Each structure stands twice: as structure tokens, then as C-alpha cells.
Coordinates of C-alpha atoms in Angstrom, one line a residue:
X349 CA 0.0 0.0 0.0
X350 CA 3.0 2.3 0.5
X351 CA 3.2 2.7 -3.3
X352 CA -0.2 4.4 -3.5
X353 CA -0.6 8.1 -3.2
X354 CA -3.2 9.1 -0.7
X355 CA -5.4 10.5 -3.5
X356 CA -5.2 7.3 -5.5
X357 CA -6.1 5.2 -2.6
X358 CA -9.1 7.3 -1.7
X359 CA -10.3 7.2 -5.3
X360 CA -10.3 3.4 -5.2
X361 CA -12.1 3.3 -1.9
X362 CA -14.7 5.8 -3.0
X363 CA -15.6 3.3 -5.8
X364 CA -16.5 1.1 -4.3
X365 CA -14.5 -13.1 26.2
X366 CA -15.7 -15.2 28.8
X367 CA -14.0 -15.6 32.2
X368 CA -11.0 -17.9 32.3
X369 CA -11.1 -21.2 34.2
X370 CA -9.5 -21.1 37.6
X371 CA -5.9 -22.4 37.9
X372 CA -3.5 -23.2 40.6
X373 CA -0.9 -20.8 42.1
X374 CA 1.8 -22.9 40.4
X375 CA 0.4 -22.2 36.9
X376 CA 3.1 -20.2 35.1
X377 CA 0.5 -18.6 32.9
X378 CA -1.4 -17.1 35.8
X379 CA -2.0 -13.4 35.1
X380 CA -1.9 -13.9 31.3
X381 CA -4.9 -16.0 30.7
X382 CA -7.0 -13.7 32.9
X383 CA -6.9 -10.9 30.4
X384 CA -8.9 -10.8 27.1
X385 CA -5.8 -10.5 24.9
X386 CA -2.2 -10.9 25.9
X387 CA 0.5 -8.4 25.2
X388 CA 3.2 -10.1 23.1
X389 CA 5.7 -9.3 25.9
X390 CA 4.0 -11.9 28.1
X391 CA 4.6 -14.5 25.4
X392 CA 8.3 -13.5 25.2
X393 CA 9.1 -15.4 28.4
X394 CA 8.6 -18.7 26.8
X395 CA 9.1 -17.7 23.1
X396 CA 12.0 -15.2 23.0
X397 CA 13.1 -15.9 19.4
X398 CA 9.5 -15.6 18.1
X399 CA 9.0 -12.4 20.0
X400 CA 12.2 -10.9 18.7
X401 CA 11.3 -11.6 15.1
X402 CA 7.8 -10.2 15.6
X403 CA 8.9 -7.1 17.4
X404 CA 10.8 -5.8 14.3
X405 CA 8.2 -6.8 11.8
X406 CA 5.6 -4.8 10.0
X407 CA 2.9 -6.7 12.0
X408 CA 4.2 -5.1 15.2
X409 CA 3.7 -1.6 13.9
X410 CA 0.5 -2.2 12.0
X411 CA -1.7 -0.1 14.3
X412 CA 0.8 2.7 15.1
X413 CA 2.4 3.2 11.7
X414 CA 2.4 6.9 10.8
X415 CA 1.8 5.9 7.2
X416 CA -1.3 3.8 8.0
X417 CA -2.7 6.4 10.4
X418 CA -2.3 9.1 7.8
X419 CA -4.0 7.1 5.1
X420 CA -6.8 6.0 7.4
X421 CA -7.5 9.6 8.5
X422 CA -7.6 10.8 4.9
X423 CA -10.0 8.0 4.0
X424 CA -12.3 8.8 7.0
X425 CA -12.5 12.4 5.9
X426 CA -12.9 11.8 2.2
X427 CA -15.7 9.2 2.7
X428 CA -17.4 11.2 5.5
X429 CA -16.9 8.2 7.9
X430 CA -17.9 5.4 5.6
X431 CA -15.1 3.3 6.9
X432 CA -15.1 4.6 10.5
X433 CA -16.5 2.7 13.4
X434 CA -20.0 4.0 12.9
X435 CA -19.8 3.8 9.1
X436 CA -21.6 1.4 6.8
X437 CA -18.3 -0.4 6.1
X438 CA -17.1 -0.1 9.6
X439 CA -13.4 -0.2 10.3
X440 CA -12.7 -1.6 6.8
X441 CA -9.0 -0.6 6.9
X442 CA -8.4 -0.6 10.7
X443 CA -9.6 -4.1 11.6
X444 CA -6.7 -5.7 9.7
X445 CA -4.2 -3.5 11.3
X446 CA -5.4 -4.3 14.8
X447 CA -7.9 -7.1 15.0
X448 CA -7.8 -6.8 18.8
X449 CA -9.1 -3.2 18.7
X450 CA -11.9 -4.3 16.5
X451 CA -13.1 -6.9 19.0
X452 CA -12.6 -4.6 21.9
X453 CA -14.6 -1.9 20.1
X454 CA -11.9 0.7 20.5
X455 CA -12.0 2.3 17.0
X456 CA -13.4 5.9 17.0
X457 CA -16.7 7.0 15.4
X458 CA -16.8 9.7 12.8
X459 CA -18.4 13.0 13.8
X460 CA -16.9 15.6 11.5
X461 CA -13.6 16.2 9.7
X462 CA -12.4 18.6 12.3
X463 CA -12.6 15.9 15.0
X464 CA -10.7 13.2 13.1
X465 CA -7.6 12.0 15.0
X466 CA -5.2 9.2 14.4
X467 CA -6.6 5.8 15.2
X468 CA -3.7 4.9 17.4
X469 CA -4.8 7.6 19.9
X470 CA -8.0 5.6 20.7
X471 CA -6.3 2.2 21.3
X472 CA -5.3 0.4 24.4
X473 CA -1.7 -0.7 24.9
X474 CA -2.4 -4.2 23.8
X475 CA -4.3 -3.0 20.7
X476 CA -1.4 -0.8 19.7
X477 CA 0.6 -4.0 19.2
X478 CA -1.1 -4.4 15.9
X479 CA -1.1 -7.9 14.5
X480 CA 0.0 -9.5 17.7
X481 CA 0.6 -13.1 18.8
X482 CA -3.1 -13.4 19.7
X483 CA -4.2 -12.0 16.4
X484 CA -3.1 -15.2 14.7
X485 CA -2.9 -17.8 17.5
X486 CA -6.5 -17.2 18.7
X487 CA -7.9 -17.7 15.2
X488 CA -10.4 -20.5 15.5
X489 CA -11.2 -20.7 11.7
X490 CA -11.0 -18.9 8.4
X491 CA -14.4 -17.5 7.2
X492 CA -14.5 -18.0 3.5
X493 CA -18.3 -17.7 3.0
X494 CA -18.7 -14.0 2.2
X495 CA -20.4 -13.6 -1.2
X496 CA -18.6 -10.3 -1.8
X497 CA -15.3 -12.1 -1.7
X498 CA -16.2 -14.8 -4.2
X499 CA -14.1 -14.1 -7.2
X500 CA -11.3 -15.4 -9.3
X501 CA -10.3 -18.1 -6.8
X502 CA -13.8 -18.6 -5.4
X503 CA -12.4 -19.2 -1.9
X504 CA -13.6 -16.0 -0.3
X505 CA -10.4 -15.4 1.6
X506 CA -9.8 -11.6 2.0
X507 CA -10.7 -8.5 4.0
X508 CA -9.9 -10.0 7.5
X509 CA -11.8 -13.2 7.0
X510 CA -10.6 -14.7 10.3
X511 CA -12.7 -15.8 13.2
X512 CA -11.1 -15.0 16.5
X513 CA -11.9 -17.1 19.6
X514 CA -13.2 -14.7 22.3
X515 CA -14.9 -17.5 24.3
X516 CA -12.2 -19.9 25.6
X517 CA -9.1 -17.6 25.5
X518 CA -7.1 -20.5 24.2
X519 CA -4.2 -20.2 21.8
X520 CA -3.7 -22.5 18.8
X521 CA -0.7 -23.6 16.9
X522 CA 0.5 -25.9 14.2
X523 CA 2.2 -28.5 16.4
X524 CA 0.7 -31.9 17.1
X525 CA 0.2 -33.0 20.7
X526 CA 1.2 -29.7 22.4
X527 CA 2.3 -29.6 26.0
X528 CA -0.7 -29.4 28.2
X529 CA -1.3 -26.1 30.0
X530 CA -4.1 -23.7 30.6
X531 CA -2.8 -21.1 28.1
X532 CA -2.6 -23.1 24.8
X533 CA -5.4 -25.1 23.2
X534 CA -4.8 -28.8 23.9
X535 CA -5.8 -31.1 21.1
X536 CA -4.8 -34.5 19.7
X537 CA -4.6 -32.9 16.3
X538 CA -2.7 -29.9 14.9
X539 CA -4.6 -26.9 13.7
X540 CA -3.7 -27.3 10.0
X541 CA -4.8 -23.8 9.0
X542 CA -2.0 -22.4 11.2
X543 CA 0.4 -23.7 8.6
X544 CA -1.8 -22.9 5.6
X545 CA -1.7 -19.9 3.3
X546 CA -5.4 -19.0 4.0
X547 CA -4.3 -17.7 7.5
X548 CA -2.2 -15.0 5.7
X549 CA -4.5 -14.5 2.8
X550 CA -7.3 -13.6 5.2
X551 CA -5.7 -10.1 5.4
X552 CA -3.4 -10.0 2.4
X553 CA -6.1 -9.8 -0.2
X554 CA -8.1 -6.5 0.0
X555 CA -11.2 -6.1 -2.1
X556 CA -13.3 -2.9 -2.2
X557 CA -17.0 -2.4 -2.5
X558 CA -20.0 -3.9 -4.3
X559 CA -19.0 -2.5 -7.7
X560 CA -18.3 -4.9 -10.5
X561 CA -14.8 -4.7 -12.0
X562 CA -15.4 -4.1 -15.7
X563 CA -12.2 -5.8 -16.6
X564 CA -12.8 -9.1 -14.8
X565 CA -16.5 -9.1 -14.2
X566 CA -15.8 -9.8 -10.5
X567 CA -18.2 -8.2 -8.0
X568 CA -15.5 -6.1 -6.3
X569 CA -12.4 -4.1 -7.1
X570 CA -9.0 -5.3 -6.0
X571 CA -6.8 -3.1 -3.8
X572 CA -4.2 -5.6 -2.7
X573 CA -3.7 -8.8 -4.7
X574 CA -0.9 -10.5 -2.8
X575 CA -2.7 -13.7 -1.8
X576 CA -4.3 -14.1 -5.2
X577 CA -1.0 -13.7 -7.0
X578 CA 0.6 -16.2 -4.6
X579 CA -2.1 -18.8 -5.4
X580 CA -1.3 -18.5 -9.1
X581 CA 2.5 -18.6 -8.6
X582 CA 4.8 -21.6 -9.1
X583 CA 4.9 -22.0 -5.3
X584 CA 1.3 -23.2 -5.4
X585 CA 0.7 -24.2 -9.0
X586 CA 2.6 -27.5 -9.5
X587 CA 2.1 -27.2 -13.3
X588 CA 3.5 -23.6 -13.5
X589 CA 6.3 -23.2 -16.1
X590 CA 8.7 -22.0 -13.4
X591 CA 7.9 -24.8 -11.0
X592 CA 11.2 -26.5 -11.8
X593 CA 13.1 -23.5 -10.4
X594 CA 11.1 -23.7 -7.2
X595 CA 12.0 -27.4 -6.9
X596 CA 15.7 -26.6 -7.5
X597 CA 15.8 -23.8 -4.9
X598 CA 13.6 -25.6 -2.3
X599 CA 14.9 -29.2 -2.5
X600 CA 12.7 -30.3 0.4
X601 CA 9.4 -29.4 -1.3
X602 CA 9.2 -32.8 -3.0
X603 CA 6.4 -31.7 -5.3
X604 CA 4.4 -30.1 -2.5
X605 CA 2.9 -26.6 -2.3
X606 CA 5.2 -24.0 -0.7
X607 CA 3.2 -22.0 1.8
X608 CA 3.7 -18.5 3.1
X609 CA 5.0 -19.9 6.4
X610 CA 7.6 -22.1 4.6
X611 CA 9.5 -19.0 3.6
X612 CA 8.4 -16.2 6.0
X613 CA 8.3 -18.2 9.3
X614 CA 10.4 -21.3 8.6
X615 CA 12.4 -22.9 11.3
X616 CA 14.8 -24.2 8.6
X617 CA 15.2 -21.5 6.0
X618 CA 17.1 -22.6 2.9
X619 CA 18.9 -19.3 2.5
X620 CA 18.9 -15.6 3.4
X621 CA 16.0 -13.5 2.0
X622 CA 18.4 -11.6 -0.3
X623 CA 19.4 -14.9 -1.9
X624 CA 16.0 -15.9 -3.2
X625 CA 15.9 -15.9 -7.1
X626 CA 14.3 -12.7 -8.4
X627 CA 12.7 -14.5 -11.4
X628 CA 10.2 -16.2 -9.2
X629 CA 8.6 -13.0 -8.1
X630 CA 6.6 -10.3 -9.8
X631 CA 8.5 -7.3 -11.1
X632 CA 7.5 -4.1 -12.7
X633 CA 6.9 -4.5 -16.4
X634 CA 6.6 -8.3 -16.2
X635 CA 3.0 -8.2 -17.4

């Protein structure tokens, strides 16, 4: 989105917790599970590497980013609150940048242009953490049923199509047979969507409005196409002409789909980010 001028973005937009169970004094998670959403710093005690990686990521700054806040204020003014908390497309931009704030109902209403202030000024400390640990690890499912999002892929994954668990307070992960404790969800199965690309695609495809795109005939206009482009790439499409290069660079793929997490959150990266072959990604003028 950084490549858009504010005016261009606005033009496109115009077109278009229940109480925790009691636990013993010995429980190391006491004081964490008793709050609605955990500050990532509380996760740092057991997951220092993951916290360090998150803390320098764009996710950590999603809600307080000056760029995002400037765009969001401009959109609220230009649309007279259409995307504000009390608008007909409430918090369309903001809810991806801080899902916690959406659930805690912290986003401001629109009154008039003069009273518009940066979203970050309305947020609690935990909501200022943007896309925090809980934003992903409390996802209980991916909602792909919205008719608006049915399009080229027909999977409806876009525009914050996640369902956050506000009832149990449990956290979910991709590991099978996790260690039993009162903080993480305990299951005999892994939560497969935690390793799947839909978890990322839920926010990384952005589709605007109920206006048909004259070029594609789809019932929306595309603002961010990252997930759709990924789905059509050689990482997912095993018959893609460039698939052999993926296989050569990722020898462990073995004819399998490469997910977002395989590269961006891998425990066993095959190389530094700067070493990845540029001919496997989209570039300007590539058509």
C-alpha cells in the first residue's frame, strides 16, 4: 500500500470473552490467561526468538504506523466516515491493522472532519501491538463464506476473513500433541490452517465495495492482490512453467505446495532472504 498516493487510494475506496477457568498458584500462565488479549511481551518469556522476530516486523507496527494512520484519517474524511467505526463499512481498513481493537470496540466514530484524529490515539496498549501473537494464535477458523469475496479463486479469503476465539481464551498452533497447559489449546490434532496460506491470505487480499470490475466481471475491485498472486504462482501451482526453479531452490518441497510460512516463518530456511531468485517474483513491467 505504500506505493499508493493518498489521493489514488481514496479514489479506489470511493468506488467502491468469557472468564477464564481457575488455575493453581503454580500455573506459570497465571495473570496472562486472565486478560482478554495478551500483550506479546507476556509471550516473550517462553518464546523469546519468536518475540524478537515479531517485534521488528511490520505486523508489530500495523496499528501505530504513521503511514497507516495518515491514510486512514484521509479516507475517513474523504468518505465522511464510511469506513469509520459508525460507518456502513465499519473499520474496513483498521480491523486488519489491529484485530484486537476491532473486537474490543476501540476504534473511533466519525463525527466531522475537524474531530478526526489518528486511530492509534484511541487504542489500548495491547491493541497498539497491531497484528500481535493473539491476532493469529487465537484464530479458530477462516471465514470464506462472504459472497462479496467470491471471485477469481472462489475461496472468499480476503478482508480480515478470520474468526477470533473470544470465548475460551485458548491459543492455537501448528504442532501436534502440544504440551498441556491452561494457556494453549490442547488437542490431539494440529490446527492445520495455522500452517496454511489462508491464514495469511485472510488479510493480504483486499477487495473494495460492491461494484463490478469491468475488466474481470468480478463483484468487487481489488486493492491488494498478494494472496491471489501467490495462489497463481509456481509455489502453489505445480504445473507452472517456473515450478522446476522452485523445486531446485527448495529441494525439500518434493512436489508439494510451498506455503507463506515455509518462507516467512520457517524454522529451517534454505537461505537468506536476499538470496532468493528474483525471477520467481513479480517485477514491474513483467506483465
